Short mmCIF file of C-alpha atoms in Angstrom, two decimals:
data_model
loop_
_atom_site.label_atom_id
_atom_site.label_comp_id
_atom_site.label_asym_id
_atom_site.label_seq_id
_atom_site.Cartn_x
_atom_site.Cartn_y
_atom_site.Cartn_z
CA UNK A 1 54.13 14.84 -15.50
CA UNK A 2 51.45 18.09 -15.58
CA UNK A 3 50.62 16.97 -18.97
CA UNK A 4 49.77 13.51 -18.39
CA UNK A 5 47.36 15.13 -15.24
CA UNK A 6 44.48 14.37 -17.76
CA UNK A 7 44.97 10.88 -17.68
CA UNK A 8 43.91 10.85 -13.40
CA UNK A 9 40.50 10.69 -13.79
CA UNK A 10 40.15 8.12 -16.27
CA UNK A 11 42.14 6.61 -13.96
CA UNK A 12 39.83 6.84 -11.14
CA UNK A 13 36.99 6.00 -13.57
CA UNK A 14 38.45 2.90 -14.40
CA UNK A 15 39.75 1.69 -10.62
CA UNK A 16 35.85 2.66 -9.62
CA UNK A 17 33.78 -0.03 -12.22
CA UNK A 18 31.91 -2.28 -10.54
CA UNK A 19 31.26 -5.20 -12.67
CA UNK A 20 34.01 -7.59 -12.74
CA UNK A 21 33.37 -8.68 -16.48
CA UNK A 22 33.50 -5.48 -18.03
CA UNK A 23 36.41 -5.05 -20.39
CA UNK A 24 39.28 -2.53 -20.09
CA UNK A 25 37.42 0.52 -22.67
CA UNK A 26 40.96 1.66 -24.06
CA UNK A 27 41.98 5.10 -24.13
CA UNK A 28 40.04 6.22 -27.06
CA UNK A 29 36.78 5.06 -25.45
CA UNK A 30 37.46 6.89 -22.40
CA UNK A 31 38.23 10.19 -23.87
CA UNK A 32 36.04 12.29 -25.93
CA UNK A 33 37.33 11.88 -29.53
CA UNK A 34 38.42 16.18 -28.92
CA UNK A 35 40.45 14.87 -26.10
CA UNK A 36 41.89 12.21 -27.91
CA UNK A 37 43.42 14.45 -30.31
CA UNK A 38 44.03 17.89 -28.29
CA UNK A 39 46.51 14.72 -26.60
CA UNK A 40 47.74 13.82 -29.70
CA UNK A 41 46.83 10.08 -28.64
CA UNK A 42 45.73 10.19 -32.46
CA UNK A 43 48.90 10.42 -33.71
CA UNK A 44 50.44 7.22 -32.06
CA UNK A 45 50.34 3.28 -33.95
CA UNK A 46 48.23 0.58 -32.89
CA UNK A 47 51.05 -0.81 -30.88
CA UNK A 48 51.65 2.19 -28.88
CA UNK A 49 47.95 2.66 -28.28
CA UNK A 50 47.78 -0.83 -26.94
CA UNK A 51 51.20 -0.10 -24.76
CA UNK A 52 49.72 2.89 -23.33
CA UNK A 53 46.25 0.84 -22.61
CA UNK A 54 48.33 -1.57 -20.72
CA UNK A 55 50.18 1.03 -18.46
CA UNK A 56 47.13 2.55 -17.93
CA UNK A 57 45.34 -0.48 -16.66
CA UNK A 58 48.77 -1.18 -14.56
CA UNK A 59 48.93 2.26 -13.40
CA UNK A 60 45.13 2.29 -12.17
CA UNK A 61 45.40 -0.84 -10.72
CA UNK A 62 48.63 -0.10 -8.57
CA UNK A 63 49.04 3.34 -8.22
CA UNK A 64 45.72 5.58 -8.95
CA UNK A 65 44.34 4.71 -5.84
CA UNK A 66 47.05 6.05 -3.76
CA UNK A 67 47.37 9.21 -5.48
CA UNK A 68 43.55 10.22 -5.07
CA UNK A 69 44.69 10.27 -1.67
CA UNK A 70 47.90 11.57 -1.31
CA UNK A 71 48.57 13.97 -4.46
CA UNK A 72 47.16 17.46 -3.68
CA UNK A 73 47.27 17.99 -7.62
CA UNK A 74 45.02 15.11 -7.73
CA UNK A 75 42.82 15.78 -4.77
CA UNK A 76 41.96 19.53 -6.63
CA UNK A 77 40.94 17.91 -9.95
CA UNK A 78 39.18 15.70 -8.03
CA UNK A 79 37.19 18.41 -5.74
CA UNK A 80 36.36 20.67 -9.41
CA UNK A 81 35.11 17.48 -11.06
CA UNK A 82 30.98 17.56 -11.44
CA UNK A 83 28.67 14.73 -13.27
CA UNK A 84 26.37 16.09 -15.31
CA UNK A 85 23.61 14.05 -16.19
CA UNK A 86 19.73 13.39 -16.13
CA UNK A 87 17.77 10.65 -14.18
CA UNK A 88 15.70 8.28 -15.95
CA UNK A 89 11.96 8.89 -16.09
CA UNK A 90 10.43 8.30 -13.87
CA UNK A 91 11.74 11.06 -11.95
CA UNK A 92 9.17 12.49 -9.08
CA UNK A 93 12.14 13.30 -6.79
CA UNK A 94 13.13 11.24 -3.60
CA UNK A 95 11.94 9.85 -0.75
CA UNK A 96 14.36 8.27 1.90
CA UNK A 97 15.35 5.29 0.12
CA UNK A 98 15.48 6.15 -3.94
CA UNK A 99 18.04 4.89 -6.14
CA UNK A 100 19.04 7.28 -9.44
CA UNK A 101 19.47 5.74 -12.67
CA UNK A 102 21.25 8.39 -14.82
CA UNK A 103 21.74 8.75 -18.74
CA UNK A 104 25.46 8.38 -18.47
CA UNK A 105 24.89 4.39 -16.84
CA UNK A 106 25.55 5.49 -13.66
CA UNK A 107 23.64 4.33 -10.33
CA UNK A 108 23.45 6.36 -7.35
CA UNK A 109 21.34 5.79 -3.64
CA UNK A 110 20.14 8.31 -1.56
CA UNK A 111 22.28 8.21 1.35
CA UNK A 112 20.63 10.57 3.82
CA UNK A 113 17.07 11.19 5.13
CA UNK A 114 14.67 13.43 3.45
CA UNK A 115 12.06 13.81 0.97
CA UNK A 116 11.49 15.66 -1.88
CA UNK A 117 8.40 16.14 -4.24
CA UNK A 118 8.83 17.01 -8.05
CA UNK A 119 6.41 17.10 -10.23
CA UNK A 120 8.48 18.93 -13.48
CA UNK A 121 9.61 17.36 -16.68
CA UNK A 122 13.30 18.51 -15.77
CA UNK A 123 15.43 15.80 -14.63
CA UNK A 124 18.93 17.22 -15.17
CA UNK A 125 21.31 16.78 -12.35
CA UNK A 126 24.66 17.34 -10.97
CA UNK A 127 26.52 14.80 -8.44
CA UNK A 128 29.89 16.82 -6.69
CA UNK A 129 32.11 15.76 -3.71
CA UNK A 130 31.38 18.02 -0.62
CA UNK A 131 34.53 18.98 1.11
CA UNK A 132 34.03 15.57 3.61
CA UNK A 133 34.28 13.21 0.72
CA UNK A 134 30.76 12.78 -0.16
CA UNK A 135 28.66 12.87 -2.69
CA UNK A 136 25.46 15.25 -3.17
CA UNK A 137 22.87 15.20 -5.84
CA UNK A 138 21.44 18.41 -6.69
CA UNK A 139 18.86 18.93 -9.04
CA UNK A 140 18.98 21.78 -11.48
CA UNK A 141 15.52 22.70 -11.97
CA UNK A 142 14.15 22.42 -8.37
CA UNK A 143 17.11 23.74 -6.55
CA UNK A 144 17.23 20.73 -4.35
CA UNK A 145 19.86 18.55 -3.05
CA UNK A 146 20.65 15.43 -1.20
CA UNK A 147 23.32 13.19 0.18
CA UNK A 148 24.02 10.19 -2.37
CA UNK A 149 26.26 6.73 -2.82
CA UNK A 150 27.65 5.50 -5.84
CA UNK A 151 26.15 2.06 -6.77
CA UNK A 152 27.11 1.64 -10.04
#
């Protein structure tokens, strides 16, 4: 069961898309291809890649969601994960009601009051769960942080 701990957040990636027509990725999409074979996922036939799509999709649809809640294994990978990415030019920092496009496709709103100025080419950022539940946007180069919302 420890070993197949890797598989929870894909699992929470997957229950968390947002557009209804997007396809199921497949395991091999949503692991690096390092991953992929430090699991030995490389190793196993098309069917059994396709089986262990399909309980994966199953799984995430029925049983991921409680265990982000309830599994305290779950709930400390979950507290140590970080998104690392950079917003899309242009960035000039926020002002009360910005919206982040990152790199990695994601979307994220600024969810609490303030206003920040940034005039740098930097736009590298991290997104981490506070111990509440929420999520804050800091940005690397300016030291700055606020309170966000996942949008996409």
């Amino acid at each position: 069961m420890r070993n197949l701990l890797f598989l929870l957040p894909l699992a929470y990636f997957i229950s968390n898309a947002t557009a209804a027509d997007e396809a199921f990725p497949g395991i091999e999409k949503l692991m690096s291809s390092e991953e992929f074979k430090a699991a030995g996922l490389d190793k196993l036939s098309e069917a059994e890649r396709t089986a262990l799509n399909a309980w994966l999709l199953h799984y995430t649809a029925t049983e991921a969601p409680t265990m982000l809640i309830t599994n305290e294994d779950v709930k400390e990978v979950e507290a140590k994960h970080v998104i690392q990415a950079n917003v899309k030019p242009p960035f000039k920092g926020w002002d009360g009601n910005t919206v982040f496009y990152l790199d990695n496709g994601q979307v994220w709103r600024q969810r609490l009051n303030g206003r920040v100025v940034y005039q740098g080419e930097d736009t590298a950022v991290e997104i981490k769960k506070n111990f509440l539940g929420f999520y804050k946007l800091y940005h690397v180069a300016s030291g700055r942080s606020i309170g966000v919302s996942r949008v996409k």
